[in-house]
Amino acid sequence: MTQNMSRKTISFIKMHGLGNDFILIDDLSKSSSHLSPVTPEVARKICHRRFGVGADQVLWLKAPRGSTARSMPHARMEIFNADGSAAEMCGNGIRAVALYLKGRGSKPGVGEHKGEYKIETLAGLIRVLVLENDLVRVDMGPPRLGGGFEKPEAAGETLTVLGQKLAFYEVSMGNPHAVIFVEDVERYPVDQFGSAIERNPRFPERTNVEFVQVMSPEKLRIRVWERGAGLTLACGTGACAAAVTALATAKVKGKVTVQLPGGDLAIEWAGSGASVLMEGAADEVFRG
């Protein structure tokens, strides 16, 4: 894709995780002085579904900044939403990145970490395991629970939006989420309430919004309004936030299947202090 101002061509890979789609730009082998000209303005143009390639986010891969005594991260992932804003983390996107790294020939960890990739994000270092069937398991780290989880009530905080009083739970998966339980998620006006809640003054950094229907003790159905992207077919961090909230409030138990419009994710969480584990698919669509 050519950006008129810089007259430079950007090579990209179009990928998706359950229909949550991305433009992946690989600058892993470039020095800081030769990076692609990706800015919020360029990201908005690339993501536009009529005048650009079309995507929910841009995933920009760069050489990692940090290292540990035991290992070096494989990549650093910076994320631009469709509106040009930055995102700390993207669960579907990081699965796509891990599969891309495998296809690129990047060697994963060895020994006990065989098949594992370590990726830097604004939410911290994320460990991602590519399984033999090319499903991807992500250690999302421990969630941070906000207000509304206090026992014994655990009834949520309240917010008045569009004239209605809503109960919600605040969860951070490295990025902010407001989780709302509803009776029928397919009929709920997600676009109206999601947009209003995202920009409500209660959330100074804006927020992702999950509308969740409990289908059974092991299954949730959700729709997600993503901060900076709007209504998407899937959201990995949103699925994690929804599952964590349902587990913490005893609405479900054990390993939870989260049904999204684009497909299913499997979420596990053992409780306070434990990491959230997410497993699902991702695919490459085309290159340009």
mmCIF file of C-alpha atoms in Angstrom:
data_model
loop_
_atom_site.group_PDB
_atom_site.id
_atom_site.type_symbol
_atom_site.label_atom_id
_atom_site.label_comp_id
_atom_site.label_asym_id
_atom_site.label_seq_id
_atom_site.Cartn_x
_atom_site.Cartn_y
_atom_site.Cartn_z
ATOM 1 C CA MET A 1 0.000 0.000 0.000
ATOM 2 C CA THR A 2 1.342 3.432 -0.929
ATOM 3 C CA GLN A 3 1.050 6.398 1.394
ATOM 4 C CA ASN A 4 1.045 9.601 -0.659
ATOM 5 C CA MET A 5 2.840 11.770 1.872
ATOM 6 C CA SER A 6 5.890 9.519 2.190
ATOM 7 C CA ARG A 7 5.653 7.797 -1.218
ATOM 8 C CA LYS A 8 6.754 4.565 0.407
ATOM 9 C CA THR A 9 5.316 1.112 -0.157
ATOM 10 C CA ILE A 10 4.315 -0.943 2.880
ATOM 11 C CA SER A 11 4.259 -4.722 2.544
ATOM 12 C CA PHE A 12 1.568 -6.338 4.677
ATOM 13 C CA ILE A 13 -0.126 -9.609 5.577
ATOM 14 C CA LYS A 14 -3.895 -9.719 6.095
ATOM 15 C CA MET A 15 -4.806 -12.122 8.935
ATOM 16 C CA HIS A 16 -7.767 -12.782 11.191
ATOM 17 C CA GLY A 17 -8.668 -14.533 14.424
ATOM 18 C CA LEU A 18 -12.310 -15.661 14.276
ATOM 19 C CA GLY A 19 -13.134 -12.802 11.905
ATOM 20 C CA ASN A 20 -11.392 -10.133 14.017
ATOM 21 C CA ASP A 21 -9.110 -8.994 11.191
ATOM 22 C CA PHE A 22 -5.686 -7.377 11.101
ATOM 23 C CA ILE A 23 -3.091 -5.837 8.839
ATOM 24 C CA LEU A 24 0.252 -7.243 10.019
ATOM 25 C CA ILE A 25 3.350 -5.227 9.106
ATOM 26 C CA ASP A 26 6.674 -7.026 9.596
ATOM 27 C CA ASP A 27 9.547 -4.691 10.500
ATOM 28 C CA LEU A 28 11.346 -7.272 12.651
ATOM 29 C CA SER A 29 14.549 -7.130 10.616
ATOM 30 C CA LYS A 30 14.625 -3.345 10.172
ATOM 31 C CA SER A 31 16.573 -0.804 12.165
ATOM 32 C CA SER A 32 14.722 2.025 13.871
ATOM 33 C CA SER A 33 15.738 4.377 11.057
ATOM 34 C CA HIS A 34 14.228 2.147 8.341
ATOM 35 C CA LEU A 35 10.836 1.271 9.821
ATOM 36 C CA SER A 36 7.666 1.443 7.748
ATOM 37 C CA PRO A 37 5.921 4.854 7.900
ATOM 38 C CA VAL A 38 3.110 3.674 10.195
ATOM 39 C CA THR A 39 1.348 6.483 12.043
ATOM 40 C CA PRO A 40 -2.186 6.801 13.447
ATOM 41 C CA GLU A 41 -3.208 8.534 10.212
ATOM 42 C CA VAL A 42 -1.739 5.741 8.068
ATOM 43 C CA ALA A 43 -3.414 3.119 10.274
ATOM 44 C CA ARG A 44 -6.800 4.783 9.794
ATOM 45 C CA LYS A 45 -6.317 4.773 6.016
ATOM 46 C CA ILE A 46 -5.171 1.146 5.913
ATOM 47 C CA CYS A 47 -8.055 -0.054 8.101
ATOM 48 C CA HIS A 48 -10.777 1.797 6.167
ATOM 49 C CA ARG A 49 -13.045 -0.809 4.563
ATOM 50 C CA ARG A 50 -13.882 1.319 1.514
ATOM 51 C CA PHE A 51 -10.737 3.319 0.788
ATOM 52 C CA GLY A 52 -8.083 1.049 2.344
ATOM 53 C CA VAL A 53 -7.378 -2.640 2.819
ATOM 54 C CA GLY A 54 -9.902 -2.986 5.631
ATOM 55 C CA ALA A 55 -9.211 -4.240 9.154
ATOM 56 C CA ASP A 56 -10.069 -3.848 12.825
ATOM 57 C CA GLN A 57 -6.435 -3.250 13.820
ATOM 58 C CA VAL A 58 -2.900 -2.826 12.502
ATOM 59 C CA LEU A 59 -0.325 -5.108 14.144
ATOM 60 C CA TRP A 60 3.165 -3.653 13.769
ATOM 61 C CA LEU A 61 5.992 -6.108 14.486
ATOM 62 C CA LYS A 62 9.358 -4.696 15.520
ATOM 63 C CA ALA A 63 12.550 -5.987 17.061
ATOM 64 C CA PRO A 64 12.077 -6.555 20.814
ATOM 65 C CA ARG A 65 13.385 -3.972 23.235
ATOM 66 C CA GLY A 66 13.989 -6.148 26.264
ATOM 67 C CA SER A 67 15.581 -9.433 27.218
ATOM 68 C CA THR A 68 15.824 -11.626 30.290
ATOM 69 C CA ALA A 69 18.603 -13.714 31.709
ATOM 70 C CA ARG A 70 17.014 -16.810 30.186
ATOM 71 C CA SER A 71 15.661 -15.708 26.831
ATOM 72 C CA MET A 72 15.049 -12.919 24.356
ATOM 73 C CA PRO A 73 11.487 -12.070 23.238
ATOM 74 C CA HIS A 74 10.779 -12.990 19.637
ATOM 75 C CA ALA A 75 9.061 -9.738 18.678
ATOM 76 C CA ARG A 76 7.447 -6.542 19.873
ATOM 77 C CA MET A 77 3.833 -5.996 18.807
ATOM 78 C CA GLU A 78 2.440 -2.474 18.609
ATOM 79 C CA ILE A 79 -1.279 -2.110 17.913
ATOM 80 C CA PHE A 80 -3.265 0.616 16.180
ATOM 81 C CA ASN A 81 -7.050 0.453 16.256
ATOM 82 C CA ALA A 82 -9.101 1.305 13.181
ATOM 83 C CA ASP A 83 -9.551 4.860 14.477
ATOM 84 C CA GLY A 84 -5.773 5.309 14.845
ATOM 85 C CA SER A 85 -5.699 4.990 18.630
ATOM 86 C CA ALA A 86 -3.227 2.669 20.349
ATOM 87 C CA ALA A 87 -4.216 -0.556 22.112
ATOM 88 C CA GLU A 88 -2.271 -2.261 24.864
ATOM 89 C CA MET A 89 -3.103 -5.830 23.873
ATOM 90 C CA CYS A 90 -5.109 -7.899 21.385
ATOM 91 C CA GLY A 91 -5.814 -11.550 22.175
ATOM 92 C CA ASN A 92 -6.868 -12.557 18.657
ATOM 93 C CA GLY A 93 -4.041 -10.521 17.165
ATOM 94 C CA ILE A 94 -1.336 -12.147 19.252
ATOM 95 C CA ARG A 95 -2.492 -15.585 18.110
ATOM 96 C CA ALA A 96 -2.172 -14.405 14.511
ATOM 97 C CA VAL A 97 1.307 -13.034 15.245
ATOM 98 C CA ALA A 98 2.444 -16.347 16.749
ATOM 99 C CA LEU A 99 1.287 -18.283 13.682
ATOM 100 C CA TYR A 100 2.978 -15.738 11.446
ATOM 101 C CA LEU A 101 6.241 -16.089 13.377
ATOM 102 C CA LYS A 102 6.067 -19.868 12.991
ATOM 103 C CA GLY A 103 5.482 -19.566 9.238
ATOM 104 C CA ARG A 104 8.263 -16.987 8.995
ATOM 105 C CA GLY A 105 10.709 -19.502 10.391
ATOM 106 C CA SER A 106 11.250 -17.873 13.771
ATOM 107 C CA LYS A 107 12.412 -20.577 16.149
ATOM 108 C CA PRO A 108 10.220 -21.021 19.225
ATOM 109 C CA GLY A 109 11.462 -21.868 22.701
ATOM 110 C CA VAL A 110 13.019 -25.254 23.425
ATOM 111 C CA GLY A 111 12.853 -27.683 26.331
ATOM 112 C CA GLU A 112 9.883 -27.070 28.605
ATOM 113 C CA HIS A 113 8.915 -24.092 26.439
ATOM 114 C CA LYS A 114 9.003 -25.963 23.113
ATOM 115 C CA GLY A 115 6.706 -24.271 20.612
ATOM 116 C CA GLU A 116 6.420 -21.116 22.713
ATOM 117 C CA TYR A 117 6.856 -17.564 21.442
ATOM 118 C CA LYS A 118 7.368 -14.554 23.691
ATOM 119 C CA ILE A 119 5.938 -11.267 22.432
ATOM 120 C CA GLU A 120 6.328 -7.812 23.959
ATOM 121 C CA THR A 121 3.190 -5.682 24.199
ATOM 122 C CA LEU A 122 2.155 -2.570 26.080
ATOM 123 C CA ALA A 123 0.438 -4.992 28.468
ATOM 124 C CA GLY A 124 3.738 -6.758 29.176
ATOM 125 C CA LEU A 125 5.492 -9.893 27.897
ATOM 126 C CA ILE A 126 2.940 -12.422 26.590
ATOM 127 C CA ARG A 127 3.754 -16.129 26.164
ATOM 128 C CA VAL A 128 2.072 -17.864 23.236
ATOM 129 C CA LEU A 129 2.175 -21.595 22.469
ATOM 130 C CA VAL A 130 1.487 -22.841 18.928
ATOM 131 C CA LEU A 131 0.007 -26.333 19.217
ATOM 132 C CA GLU A 132 0.495 -29.161 16.712
ATOM 133 C CA ASN A 133 -2.907 -28.533 15.100
ATOM 134 C CA ASP A 134 -2.036 -24.814 14.697
ATOM 135 C CA LEU A 135 -4.447 -23.805 17.411
ATOM 136 C CA VAL A 136 -2.773 -21.232 19.630
ATOM 137 C CA ARG A 137 -2.795 -21.110 23.429
ATOM 138 C CA VAL A 138 -2.040 -17.764 25.049
ATOM 139 C CA ASP A 139 -1.029 -17.102 28.636
ATOM 140 C CA MET A 140 -2.842 -13.807 29.080
ATOM 141 C CA GLY A 141 -1.495 -13.225 32.593
ATOM 142 C CA PRO A 142 -3.621 -12.619 35.697
ATOM 143 C CA PRO A 143 -6.663 -10.359 35.282
ATOM 144 C CA ARG A 144 -7.218 -7.310 37.470
ATOM 145 C CA LEU A 145 -10.731 -7.121 38.866
ATOM 146 C CA GLY A 146 -12.229 -3.709 39.484
ATOM 147 C CA GLY A 147 -15.348 -2.717 41.332
ATOM 148 C CA GLY A 148 -18.461 -4.837 41.526
ATOM 149 C CA PHE A 149 -16.883 -8.122 42.611
ATOM 150 C CA GLU A 150 -17.190 -7.578 46.362
ATOM 151 C CA LYS A 151 -18.657 -10.554 48.187
ATOM 152 C CA PRO A 152 -21.211 -11.649 49.118
ATOM 153 C CA GLU A 153 -23.328 -9.597 46.707
ATOM 154 C CA ALA A 154 -20.968 -9.389 43.683
ATOM 155 C CA ALA A 155 -23.733 -7.476 41.962
ATOM 156 C CA GLY A 156 -21.579 -5.165 39.872
ATOM 157 C CA GLU A 157 -21.240 -1.406 39.647
ATOM 158 C CA THR A 158 -23.999 0.670 38.070
ATOM 159 C CA LEU A 159 -23.927 3.125 35.213
ATOM 160 C CA THR A 160 -26.752 5.121 33.635
ATOM 161 C CA VAL A 161 -26.489 5.057 29.836
ATOM 162 C CA LEU A 162 -29.079 6.241 27.292
ATOM 163 C CA GLY A 163 -31.557 6.594 30.121
ATOM 164 C CA GLN A 164 -31.094 3.055 31.410
ATOM 165 C CA LYS A 165 -29.356 1.905 34.592
ATOM 166 C CA LEU A 166 -26.917 -0.910 33.793
ATOM 167 C CA ALA A 167 -24.898 -3.196 36.053
ATOM 168 C CA PHE A 168 -21.337 -3.827 34.876
ATOM 169 C CA TYR A 169 -18.070 -5.378 36.054
ATOM 170 C CA GLU A 170 -14.720 -3.739 35.387
ATOM 171 C CA VAL A 171 -11.875 -6.074 34.362
ATOM 172 C CA SER A 172 -8.409 -5.390 32.988
ATOM 173 C CA MET A 173 -6.722 -7.909 30.710
ATOM 174 C CA GLY A 174 -3.887 -5.448 30.122
ATOM 175 C CA ASN A 175 -6.576 -3.313 28.478
ATOM 176 C CA PRO A 176 -9.879 -2.110 29.986
ATOM 177 C CA HIS A 177 -13.207 -3.951 29.815
ATOM 178 C CA ALA A 178 -16.738 -3.388 31.055
ATOM 179 C CA VAL A 179 -18.683 -6.668 31.232
ATOM 180 C CA ILE A 180 -22.497 -6.593 31.155
ATOM 181 C CA PHE A 181 -24.774 -9.635 31.477
ATOM 182 C CA VAL A 182 -27.921 -9.624 29.326
ATOM 183 C CA GLU A 183 -30.845 -12.007 28.753
ATOM 184 C CA ASP A 184 -30.598 -12.219 24.940
ATOM 185 C CA VAL A 185 -27.351 -10.991 23.431
ATOM 186 C CA GLU A 186 -28.534 -11.410 19.838
ATOM 187 C CA ARG A 187 -31.421 -8.976 20.339
ATOM 188 C CA TYR A 188 -29.575 -6.523 22.558
ATOM 189 C CA PRO A 189 -28.745 -3.137 20.893
ATOM 190 C CA VAL A 190 -24.984 -3.634 21.279
ATOM 191 C CA ASP A 191 -24.019 -0.927 18.786
ATOM 192 C CA GLN A 192 -26.007 1.781 20.583
ATOM 193 C CA PHE A 193 -25.014 0.922 24.138
ATOM 194 C CA GLY A 194 -21.463 -0.148 23.255
ATOM 195 C CA SER A 195 -20.664 3.169 21.633
ATOM 196 C CA ALA A 196 -22.141 5.141 24.526
ATOM 197 C CA ILE A 197 -20.398 3.084 27.223
ATOM 198 C CA GLU A 198 -17.012 3.159 25.469
ATOM 199 C CA ARG A 199 -16.872 6.958 25.751
ATOM 200 C CA ASN A 200 -18.692 7.376 29.051
ATOM 201 C CA PRO A 201 -16.826 9.686 31.494
ATOM 202 C CA ARG A 202 -16.657 6.749 33.939
ATOM 203 C CA PHE A 203 -13.891 5.371 31.671
ATOM 204 C CA PRO A 204 -11.338 8.166 31.105
ATOM 205 C CA GLU A 205 -9.233 5.952 28.801
ATOM 206 C CA ARG A 206 -12.387 4.632 27.098
ATOM 207 C CA THR A 207 -13.206 0.921 27.408
ATOM 208 C CA ASN A 208 -14.044 -2.267 25.544
ATOM 209 C CA VAL A 209 -17.569 -3.485 26.290
ATOM 210 C CA GLU A 210 -18.712 -7.119 26.499
ATOM 211 C CA PHE A 211 -22.400 -8.072 26.387
ATOM 212 C CA VAL A 212 -22.674 -11.583 27.812
ATOM 213 C CA GLN A 213 -25.414 -14.215 27.826
ATOM 214 C CA VAL A 214 -24.946 -17.312 30.013
ATOM 215 C CA MET A 215 -25.935 -20.317 27.887
ATOM 216 C CA SER A 216 -24.986 -23.097 30.344
ATOM 217 C CA PRO A 217 -22.618 -23.655 33.296
ATOM 218 C CA GLU A 218 -19.778 -24.129 30.788
ATOM 219 C CA LYS A 219 -20.777 -21.827 27.914
ATOM 220 C CA LEU A 220 -21.131 -18.096 27.277
ATOM 221 C CA ARG A 221 -22.293 -16.222 24.192
ATOM 222 C CA ILE A 222 -20.948 -12.693 23.806
ATOM 223 C CA ARG A 223 -20.824 -9.719 21.484
ATOM 224 C CA VAL A 224 -18.099 -7.133 21.847
ATOM 225 C CA TRP A 225 -17.877 -3.422 21.184
ATOM 226 C CA GLU A 226 -14.132 -2.828 20.884
ATOM 227 C CA ARG A 227 -12.599 0.456 21.944
ATOM 228 C CA GLY A 228 -11.433 2.239 18.802
ATOM 229 C CA ALA A 229 -12.821 -0.393 16.408
ATOM 230 C CA GLY A 230 -16.532 -0.746 17.138
ATOM 231 C CA LEU A 231 -18.538 -3.944 16.787
ATOM 232 C CA THR A 232 -16.205 -6.829 15.873
ATOM 233 C CA LEU A 233 -16.736 -10.517 15.112
ATOM 234 C CA ALA A 234 -14.422 -11.553 17.950
ATOM 235 C CA CYS A 235 -12.256 -10.135 20.726
ATOM 236 C CA GLY A 236 -9.780 -12.339 22.591
ATOM 237 C CA THR A 237 -9.254 -10.092 25.595
ATOM 238 C CA GLY A 238 -13.006 -9.488 25.688
ATOM 239 C CA ALA A 239 -13.696 -13.230 25.767
ATOM 240 C CA CYS A 240 -11.220 -13.548 28.643
ATOM 241 C CA ALA A 241 -12.798 -10.661 30.561
ATOM 242 C CA ALA A 242 -16.271 -12.155 30.084
ATOM 243 C CA ALA A 243 -15.176 -15.626 31.219
ATOM 244 C CA VAL A 244 -13.294 -14.253 34.239
ATOM 245 C CA THR A 245 -16.349 -12.241 35.302
ATOM 246 C CA ALA A 246 -18.700 -15.199 34.890
ATOM 247 C CA LEU A 247 -16.322 -17.468 36.833
ATOM 248 C CA ALA A 248 -15.742 -14.911 39.596
ATOM 249 C CA THR A 249 -19.499 -14.472 40.064
ATOM 250 C CA ALA A 250 -20.183 -18.255 39.920
ATOM 251 C CA LYS A 251 -22.293 -18.049 36.761
ATOM 252 C CA VAL A 252 -20.112 -20.712 35.096
ATOM 253 C CA LYS A 253 -17.438 -23.169 36.232
ATOM 254 C CA GLY A 254 -14.399 -25.018 34.899
ATOM 255 C CA LYS A 255 -13.163 -24.556 31.329
ATOM 256 C CA VAL A 256 -15.475 -22.107 29.573
ATOM 257 C CA THR A 257 -16.414 -22.057 25.892
ATOM 258 C CA VAL A 258 -17.022 -18.492 24.749
ATOM 259 C CA GLN A 259 -19.117 -18.221 21.596
ATOM 260 C CA LEU A 260 -18.493 -15.101 19.482
ATOM 261 C CA PRO A 261 -20.031 -14.227 16.112
ATOM 262 C CA GLY A 262 -16.777 -15.323 14.411
ATOM 263 C CA GLY A 263 -16.271 -18.599 16.307
ATOM 264 C CA ASP A 264 -15.409 -20.114 19.670
ATOM 265 C CA LEU A 265 -12.595 -19.607 22.184
ATOM 266 C CA ALA A 266 -11.747 -21.851 25.133
ATOM 267 C CA ILE A 267 -10.929 -19.930 28.327
ATOM 268 C CA GLU A 268 -9.517 -21.256 31.624
ATOM 269 C CA TRP A 269 -8.934 -19.380 34.874
ATOM 270 C CA ALA A 270 -8.174 -20.934 38.253
ATOM 271 C CA GLY A 271 -9.014 -17.864 40.307
ATOM 272 C CA SER A 272 -7.262 -15.015 42.108
ATOM 273 C CA GLY A 273 -3.599 -14.664 41.138
ATOM 274 C CA ALA A 274 -3.784 -17.214 38.309
ATOM 275 C CA SER A 275 -3.202 -16.505 34.632
ATOM 276 C CA VAL A 276 -6.042 -16.629 32.136
ATOM 277 C CA LEU A 277 -5.406 -19.210 29.394
ATOM 278 C CA MET A 278 -7.020 -18.658 26.010
ATOM 279 C CA GLU A 279 -7.048 -21.139 23.126
ATOM 280 C CA GLY A 280 -8.282 -20.564 19.585
ATOM 281 C CA ALA A 281 -7.512 -20.350 15.883
ATOM 282 C CA ALA A 282 -6.071 -17.713 13.536
ATOM 283 C CA ASP A 283 -5.505 -17.644 9.775
ATOM 284 C CA GLU A 284 -3.686 -15.777 7.035
ATOM 285 C CA VAL A 285 -5.949 -14.338 4.333
ATOM 286 C CA PHE A 286 -3.633 -12.732 1.743
ATOM 287 C CA ARG A 287 -0.521 -10.605 1.266
ATOM 288 C CA GLY A 288 -0.033 -7.310 -0.515
#
